[in-house]
Amino acid sequence: MPADHKVPSRWDALVFGAKTMVLRGGRALRETGRRPDRHPRAAELRDAAVVAEIRSPLWSGPVGAAEHDLTAGKIHNLRLAARALDGIEVPAGAVFSFWRQIGRAVRRRGFVAGRELREGCLVASTGGGLCQLSNGLYEAALAAGFEIVERHAHSRLVPGSRAAAGHDATVFWNYVDLRFRSRAAFRIEARLTGTQLEIRFRSAAAPASGVVVRFPAPREGAHDCVGCAQDGCSHHLPKGVEIMRRPTAWLVDACWPEFAALMRSQAGPEDRLFLPMRWPARARYAWPETPGGESRATLVALARARALRGLPAAGGALPRAMLEFDRRLAEAYVRHLSHRHTHLVVGQGLLPHLWRLGCLQGRSFDVLMERWPLAALQARLDRALARRPESPTLGDFRAPDDIVAAETEALAAASRLYTPHTGVAARFADRAVHLDWALPDAATPRAAVGGRTILFPASPLGRKGAYALRDAVEGLDIDLAMTGRAREHDKPFWRNVSARTLPAGAWPDPVAAVVLPAIVEHQPRALLRALALGIPVIATAACGIGEGPGITLVPEDDPAALREALLRALGDAQPMRQTAQGSARNSA
């Protein structure tokens, strides 16, 4: 509390509230019928020159529990307000009004208690923290040479801050506003990274100025009501213990054993789990419990199970439906996500939808990588289709461009990427955390190794390497067993090879090798099972397992190399060393 201030009482708070009601009513009456316009989003100036750019930090170092919650609240408020500004374009000569564009910051619109600078103190207030945004907008307007129509300085300034040098613009609904205009049309871009607020102005009628202003930490030198000695003040809040690890929310879908082990090792006391549902009989949802509880999207999960039942694996209907339910699941999670969770761990399928919803802004986040990135995945399928244009399934589905772009942007912003897939880990070597694949229980019944049976643990589809396998086994005296029932087309596929489909869950005994020359394989559970059983594995690097005992890697879509590996497994050729060609790291 500043030395020249008296301690605010509850009576003072009531008087302040009455005064603000009068001032708000007066402003509303004066502007009846002549308020500034609310400007829509547009794309005409998306590629125009940047005339000003402002960056300011969201955090200011280690914080206590109360400080963390209020700073997290401020960031949440900034996230909501920035969403209302990002991408709007203001016509030449039109006035931009902060409050007209953002609207009133009240709880029913999602705003929460955050840090607000009032009378030289940082206090808790619903919508608190928006002055960091108004300060940045004002600074950008000055840097771009715009006309300032209305601006108010804080009544008391924080020593050493840019506000003390006249670079601040306080706002208070609705009578303390920030307004400016330009002779040329301009675009506002406002976004939050994991560490800072970024504001950018673009205008086609002005040259790029290169002005980049970095604000100091927003609370530097301020009197903070959190932990202040004046515990009789109406704004006083106890500081609480220092937080060593920010509360984390785990937003997940299907449970992989590798990711479940990661959660067990990392989940903190305030972590919360967001999952589709609990279904004791299914390993798909067998996530560990978290100390901070869990939120479920059971209705979405049940609707998804009903909608996906019976959809064919080929033809594109299944991935389209899965993409739609990923969106619905992400939206269900966001509705219950607390602003206190400032770090997220996100399942990859949810990532592009969470990014588009804006809830990743202002947060750090890690990603559980369940597949290749969409851009890389679709490029792999495009190359395979160019080699095998006769395949009706290699080109049956491509994700919408906006989803691909959203995932690419989100992956670039992520802190860490967790994956057991060797190829995916190699692609993001700088940020990937390479997890070990979880082998099945050692108590799994063992199968005899030998004979002439080759197990293809998939459906005969192009992305699983069926064409290369068909060419490789042509003319061989083998028994080809498959586990999947989807087909490339209705015509016979395997030519003159004896092929059969196994009952669900059954494996042949004995078996000479398990073969998966896939173009795309995200979860090679059958190969891991084979390794646990001691059965030789022949696979491509795209399957995500590295070289090791019992594993032979072959290049993708190379029937000759695959045939040679098969002959060695059958004992029809002299053994030679395993090839490193097409290894996971090289293929990435």
mmCIF file of N, CA and C in Angstrom, residues 259-339:
data_model
loop_
_atom_site.group_PDB
_atom_site.id
_atom_site.type_symbol
_atom_site.label_atom_id
_atom_site.label_comp_id
_atom_site.label_asym_id
_atom_site.label_seq_id
_atom_site.Cartn_x
_atom_site.Cartn_y
_atom_site.Cartn_z
ATOM 1 N N PHE A 259 1.573 -43.376 -22.683
ATOM 2 C CA PHE A 259 1.120 -42.076 -22.176
ATOM 3 C C PHE A 259 0.561 -42.213 -20.752
ATOM 4 N N ALA A 260 -0.039 -43.351 -20.440
ATOM 5 C CA ALA A 260 -0.515 -43.574 -19.076
ATOM 6 C C ALA A 260 0.660 -43.606 -18.100
ATOM 7 N N ALA A 261 1.755 -44.253 -18.495
ATOM 8 C CA ALA A 261 2.949 -44.284 -17.645
ATOM 9 C C ALA A 261 3.526 -42.887 -17.474
ATOM 10 N N LEU A 262 3.497 -42.092 -18.540
ATOM 11 C CA LEU A 262 3.968 -40.707 -18.457
ATOM 12 C C LEU A 262 3.127 -39.923 -17.453
ATOM 13 N N MET A 263 1.820 -40.085 -17.501
ATOM 14 C CA MET A 263 0.942 -39.367 -16.568
ATOM 15 C C MET A 263 1.229 -39.772 -15.130
ATOM 16 N N ARG A 264 1.406 -41.064 -14.892
ATOM 17 C CA ARG A 264 1.682 -41.521 -13.519
ATOM 18 C C ARG A 264 2.957 -40.877 -12.967
ATOM 19 N N SER A 265 3.927 -40.682 -13.833
ATOM 20 C CA SER A 265 5.214 -40.147 -13.380
ATOM 21 C C SER A 265 5.212 -38.625 -13.245
ATOM 22 N N GLN A 266 4.272 -37.942 -13.891
ATOM 23 C CA GLN A 266 4.335 -36.478 -13.928
ATOM 24 C C GLN A 266 3.175 -35.767 -13.259
ATOM 25 N N ALA A 267 2.030 -36.389 -13.100
ATOM 26 C CA ALA A 267 0.852 -35.682 -12.600
ATOM 27 C C ALA A 267 1.106 -35.107 -11.211
ATOM 28 N N GLY A 268 0.758 -33.819 -11.040
ATOM 29 C CA GLY A 268 0.934 -33.133 -9.776
ATOM 30 C C GLY A 268 -0.342 -33.120 -8.952
ATOM 31 N N PRO A 269 -0.283 -32.556 -7.742
ATOM 32 C CA PRO A 269 -1.428 -32.607 -6.818
ATOM 33 C C PRO A 269 -2.654 -31.840 -7.294
ATOM 34 N N GLU A 270 -2.479 -30.855 -8.198
ATOM 35 C CA GLU A 270 -3.625 -30.090 -8.677
ATOM 36 C C GLU A 270 -3.977 -30.411 -10.129
ATOM 37 N N ASP A 271 -3.355 -31.424 -10.689
ATOM 38 C CA ASP A 271 -3.624 -31.775 -12.079
ATOM 39 C C ASP A 271 -5.027 -32.364 -12.226
ATOM 40 N N ARG A 272 -5.658 -32.021 -13.340
ATOM 41 C CA ARG A 272 -7.004 -32.517 -13.624
ATOM 42 C C ARG A 272 -7.000 -33.240 -14.965
ATOM 43 N N LEU A 273 -7.748 -34.338 -15.027
ATOM 44 C CA LEU A 273 -7.822 -35.160 -16.229
ATOM 45 C C LEU A 273 -9.147 -34.908 -16.943
ATOM 46 N N PHE A 274 -9.063 -34.644 -18.236
ATOM 47 C CA PHE A 274 -10.236 -34.524 -19.096
ATOM 48 C C PHE A 274 -10.212 -35.715 -20.050
ATOM 49 N N LEU A 275 -11.204 -36.593 -19.946
ATOM 50 C CA LEU A 275 -11.230 -37.804 -20.768
ATOM 51 C C LEU A 275 -12.649 -38.039 -21.271
ATOM 52 N N PRO A 276 -12.816 -38.838 -22.321
ATOM 53 C CA PRO A 276 -14.155 -39.045 -22.875
ATOM 54 C C PRO A 276 -15.118 -39.683 -21.876
ATOM 55 N N MET A 277 -14.679 -40.763 -21.236
ATOM 56 C CA MET A 277 -15.564 -41.469 -20.302
ATOM 57 C C MET A 277 -14.744 -42.511 -19.559
ATOM 58 N N ARG A 278 -15.363 -43.118 -18.545
ATOM 59 C CA ARG A 278 -14.782 -44.269 -17.864
ATOM 60 C C ARG A 278 -15.574 -45.495 -18.278
ATOM 61 N N TRP A 279 -14.835 -46.503 -18.739
ATOM 62 C CA TRP A 279 -15.473 -47.748 -19.161
ATOM 63 C C TRP A 279 -14.586 -48.880 -18.690
ATOM 64 N N PRO A 280 -14.883 -49.437 -17.512
ATOM 65 C CA PRO A 280 -13.954 -50.389 -16.887
ATOM 66 C C PRO A 280 -13.566 -51.558 -17.774
ATOM 67 N N ALA A 281 -14.469 -51.960 -18.671
ATOM 68 C CA ALA A 281 -14.192 -53.148 -19.483
ATOM 69 C C ALA A 281 -13.293 -52.837 -20.670
ATOM 70 N N ARG A 282 -13.000 -51.537 -20.928
ATOM 71 C CA ARG A 282 -12.226 -51.187 -22.121
ATOM 72 C C ARG A 282 -10.926 -50.493 -21.751
ATOM 73 N N ALA A 283 -9.830 -51.003 -22.287
ATOM 74 C CA ALA A 283 -8.533 -50.378 -22.034
ATOM 75 C C ALA A 283 -8.428 -49.012 -22.698
ATOM 76 N N ARG A 284 -9.303 -48.714 -23.669
ATOM 77 C CA ARG A 284 -9.245 -47.436 -24.391
ATOM 78 C C ARG A 284 -9.332 -46.240 -23.447
ATOM 79 N N TYR A 285 -10.062 -46.378 -22.338
ATOM 80 C CA TYR A 285 -10.241 -45.257 -21.426
ATOM 81 C C TYR A 285 -9.632 -45.524 -20.050
ATOM 82 N N ALA A 286 -8.627 -46.383 -20.002
ATOM 83 C CA ALA A 286 -8.031 -46.788 -18.724
ATOM 84 C C ALA A 286 -6.928 -45.822 -18.279
ATOM 85 N N TRP A 287 -7.233 -44.535 -18.273
ATOM 86 C CA TRP A 287 -6.262 -43.544 -17.819
ATOM 87 C C TRP A 287 -6.137 -43.594 -16.297
ATOM 88 N N PRO A 288 -4.947 -43.318 -15.772
ATOM 89 C CA PRO A 288 -4.814 -43.253 -14.309
ATOM 90 C C PRO A 288 -5.646 -42.090 -13.757
ATOM 91 N N GLU A 289 -6.040 -42.194 -12.518
ATOM 92 C CA GLU A 289 -6.747 -41.097 -11.869
ATOM 93 C C GLU A 289 -5.744 -40.022 -11.457
ATOM 94 N N THR A 290 -6.186 -38.757 -11.494
ATOM 95 C CA THR A 290 -5.331 -37.639 -11.111
ATOM 96 C C THR A 290 -5.804 -37.056 -9.789
ATOM 97 N N PRO A 291 -4.884 -36.505 -8.997
ATOM 98 C CA PRO A 291 -5.264 -35.976 -7.680
ATOM 99 C C PRO A 291 -6.291 -34.852 -7.762
ATOM 100 N N GLY A 292 -6.253 -34.064 -8.843
ATOM 101 C CA GLY A 292 -7.164 -32.932 -8.974
ATOM 102 C C GLY A 292 -8.519 -33.282 -9.542
ATOM 103 N N GLY A 293 -8.828 -34.563 -9.694
ATOM 104 C CA GLY A 293 -10.125 -34.977 -10.205
ATOM 105 C C GLY A 293 -10.159 -35.078 -11.716
ATOM 106 N N GLU A 294 -11.341 -35.275 -12.246
ATOM 107 C CA GLU A 294 -11.473 -35.453 -13.685
ATOM 108 C C GLU A 294 -12.804 -34.923 -14.190
ATOM 109 N N SER A 295 -12.820 -34.578 -15.463
ATOM 110 C CA SER A 295 -14.036 -34.155 -16.168
ATOM 111 C C SER A 295 -14.232 -35.098 -17.342
ATOM 112 N N ARG A 296 -15.473 -35.512 -17.560
ATOM 113 C CA ARG A 296 -15.758 -36.483 -18.614
ATOM 114 C C ARG A 296 -16.726 -35.892 -19.633
ATOM 115 N N ALA A 297 -16.592 -36.341 -20.861
ATOM 116 C CA ALA A 297 -17.502 -35.960 -21.942
ATOM 117 C C ALA A 297 -18.241 -37.214 -22.391
ATOM 118 N N THR A 298 -18.984 -37.798 -21.485
ATOM 119 C CA THR A 298 -19.594 -39.105 -21.717
ATOM 120 C C THR A 298 -20.583 -39.087 -22.876
ATOM 121 N N LEU A 299 -21.402 -38.043 -22.966
ATOM 122 C CA LEU A 299 -22.395 -37.987 -24.043
ATOM 123 C C LEU A 299 -21.725 -37.947 -25.411
ATOM 124 N N VAL A 300 -20.642 -37.176 -25.525
ATOM 125 C CA VAL A 300 -19.907 -37.121 -26.797
ATOM 126 C C VAL A 300 -19.292 -38.485 -27.094
ATOM 127 N N ALA A 301 -18.735 -39.133 -26.083
ATOM 128 C CA ALA A 301 -18.097 -40.438 -26.288
ATOM 129 C C ALA A 301 -19.108 -41.485 -26.731
ATOM 130 N N LEU A 302 -20.291 -41.483 -26.112
ATOM 131 C CA LEU A 302 -21.311 -42.448 -26.501
ATOM 132 C C LEU A 302 -21.830 -42.179 -27.908
ATOM 133 N N ALA A 303 -22.018 -40.904 -28.240
ATOM 134 C CA ALA A 303 -22.473 -40.555 -29.588
ATOM 135 C C ALA A 303 -21.433 -40.965 -30.627
ATOM 136 N N ARG A 304 -20.164 -40.804 -30.293
ATOM 137 C CA ARG A 304 -19.103 -41.207 -31.221
ATOM 138 C C ARG A 304 -19.105 -42.713 -31.427
ATOM 139 N N ALA A 305 -19.215 -43.469 -30.346
ATOM 140 C CA ALA A 305 -19.222 -44.928 -30.467
ATOM 141 C C ALA A 305 -20.368 -45.397 -31.348
ATOM 142 N N ARG A 306 -21.519 -44.769 -31.186
ATOM 143 C CA ARG A 306 -22.678 -45.145 -31.996
ATOM 144 C C ARG A 306 -22.480 -44.760 -33.465
ATOM 145 N N ALA A 307 -21.917 -43.576 -33.709
ATOM 146 C CA ALA A 307 -21.760 -43.096 -35.082
ATOM 147 C C ALA A 307 -20.689 -43.868 -35.843
ATOM 148 N N LEU A 308 -19.623 -44.284 -35.146
ATOM 149 C CA LEU A 308 -18.508 -44.952 -35.827
ATOM 150 C C LEU A 308 -18.771 -46.435 -36.050
ATOM 151 N N ARG A 309 -19.746 -46.984 -35.322
ATOM 152 C CA ARG A 309 -19.999 -48.417 -35.430
ATOM 153 C C ARG A 309 -20.436 -48.773 -36.853
ATOM 154 N N GLY A 310 -19.696 -49.658 -37.481
ATOM 155 C CA GLY A 310 -20.057 -50.128 -38.809
ATOM 156 C C GLY A 310 -19.495 -49.317 -39.956
ATOM 157 N N LEU A 311 -18.841 -48.180 -39.677
ATOM 158 C CA LEU A 311 -18.257 -47.414 -40.779
ATOM 159 C C LEU A 311 -17.061 -48.164 -41.354
ATOM 160 N N PRO A 312 -16.928 -48.230 -42.669
ATOM 161 C CA PRO A 312 -15.802 -48.965 -43.272
ATOM 162 C C PRO A 312 -14.489 -48.228 -43.071
ATOM 163 N N ALA A 313 -13.406 -48.990 -42.935
ATOM 164 C CA ALA A 313 -12.084 -48.386 -42.769
ATOM 165 C C ALA A 313 -11.628 -47.704 -44.042
ATOM 166 N N ALA A 314 -12.112 -48.147 -45.187
ATOM 167 C CA ALA A 314 -11.765 -47.530 -46.468
ATOM 168 C C ALA A 314 -12.892 -46.603 -46.904
ATOM 169 N N GLY A 315 -12.534 -45.637 -47.759
ATOM 170 C CA GLY A 315 -13.539 -44.760 -48.331
ATOM 171 C C GLY A 315 -13.608 -43.374 -47.745
ATOM 172 N N GLY A 316 -12.972 -43.121 -46.616
ATOM 173 C CA GLY A 316 -12.915 -41.776 -46.061
ATOM 174 C C GLY A 316 -13.999 -41.439 -45.064
ATOM 175 N N ALA A 317 -15.068 -42.250 -44.975
ATOM 176 C CA ALA A 317 -16.158 -41.930 -44.047
ATOM 177 C C ALA A 317 -15.695 -41.997 -42.597
ATOM 178 N N LEU A 318 -14.872 -42.977 -42.266
ATOM 179 C CA LEU A 318 -14.412 -43.144 -40.889
ATOM 180 C C LEU A 318 -13.530 -41.975 -40.435
ATOM 181 N N PRO A 319 -12.475 -41.604 -41.174
ATOM 182 C CA PRO A 319 -11.663 -40.466 -40.704
ATOM 183 C C PRO A 319 -12.429 -39.156 -40.664
ATOM 184 N N ARG A 320 -13.388 -38.955 -41.574
ATOM 185 C CA ARG A 320 -14.189 -37.733 -41.522
ATOM 186 C C ARG A 320 -15.026 -37.680 -40.247
ATOM 187 N N ALA A 321 -15.629 -38.800 -39.887
ATOM 188 C CA ALA A 321 -16.426 -38.844 -38.664
ATOM 189 C C ALA A 321 -15.541 -38.670 -37.431
ATOM 190 N N MET A 322 -14.363 -39.278 -37.427
ATOM 191 C CA MET A 322 -13.461 -39.149 -36.290
ATOM 192 C C MET A 322 -13.006 -37.706 -36.119
ATOM 193 N N LEU A 323 -12.744 -37.023 -37.225
ATOM 194 C CA LEU A 323 -12.332 -35.628 -37.164
ATOM 195 C C LEU A 323 -13.436 -34.758 -36.568
ATOM 196 N N GLU A 324 -14.671 -35.023 -36.945
ATOM 197 C CA GLU A 324 -15.800 -34.268 -36.406
ATOM 198 C C GLU A 324 -15.963 -34.509 -34.909
ATOM 199 N N PHE A 325 -15.800 -35.733 -34.459
ATOM 200 C CA PHE A 325 -15.952 -36.007 -33.033
ATOM 201 C C PHE A 325 -14.759 -35.523 -32.228
ATOM 202 N N ASP A 326 -13.586 -35.430 -32.839
ATOM 203 C CA ASP A 326 -12.455 -34.775 -32.170
ATOM 204 C C ASP A 326 -12.815 -33.323 -31.861
ATOM 205 N N ARG A 327 -13.456 -32.658 -32.806
ATOM 206 C CA ARG A 327 -13.875 -31.267 -32.601
ATOM 207 C C ARG A 327 -14.887 -31.162 -31.455
ATOM 208 N N ARG A 328 -15.862 -32.044 -31.461
ATOM 209 C CA ARG A 328 -16.889 -32.001 -30.423
ATOM 210 C C ARG A 328 -16.309 -32.314 -29.045
ATOM 211 N N LEU A 329 -15.352 -33.223 -29.007
ATOM 212 C CA LEU A 329 -14.721 -33.564 -27.743
ATOM 213 C C LEU A 329 -13.914 -32.375 -27.221
ATOM 214 N N ALA A 330 -13.173 -31.713 -28.110
ATOM 215 C CA ALA A 330 -12.398 -30.536 -27.705
ATOM 216 C C ALA A 330 -13.316 -29.443 -27.162
ATOM 217 N N GLU A 331 -14.432 -29.203 -27.817
ATOM 218 C CA GLU A 331 -15.367 -28.180 -27.356
ATOM 219 C C GLU A 331 -15.950 -28.539 -25.994
ATOM 220 N N ALA A 332 -16.233 -29.814 -25.764
ATOM 221 C CA ALA A 332 -16.752 -30.242 -24.467
ATOM 222 C C ALA A 332 -15.725 -30.019 -23.359
ATOM 223 N N TYR A 333 -14.467 -30.291 -23.644
ATOM 224 C CA TYR A 333 -13.419 -30.084 -22.648
ATOM 225 C C TYR A 333 -13.268 -28.600 -22.309
ATOM 226 N N VAL A 334 -13.254 -27.751 -23.331
ATOM 227 C CA VAL A 334 -13.004 -26.322 -23.128
ATOM 228 C C VAL A 334 -14.076 -25.702 -22.234
ATOM 229 N N ARG A 335 -15.288 -26.195 -22.323
ATOM 230 C CA ARG A 335 -16.368 -25.636 -21.504
ATOM 231 C C ARG A 335 -16.103 -25.809 -20.007
ATOM 232 N N HIS A 336 -15.283 -26.778 -19.635
ATOM 233 C CA HIS A 336 -15.020 -27.047 -18.219
ATOM 234 C C HIS A 336 -13.562 -26.789 -17.829
ATOM 235 N N LEU A 337 -12.798 -26.194 -18.720
ATOM 236 C CA LEU A 337 -11.378 -25.954 -18.457
ATOM 237 C C LEU A 337 -11.211 -24.686 -17.620
ATOM 238 N N SER A 338 -10.545 -24.805 -16.482
ATOM 239 C CA SER A 338 -10.350 -23.669 -15.587
ATOM 240 C C SER A 338 -9.184 -22.796 -16.056
ATOM 241 N N HIS A 339 -9.331 -21.489 -15.826
ATOM 242 C CA HIS A 339 -8.224 -20.580 -16.146
ATOM 243 C C HIS A 339 -7.002 -20.870 -15.281
#
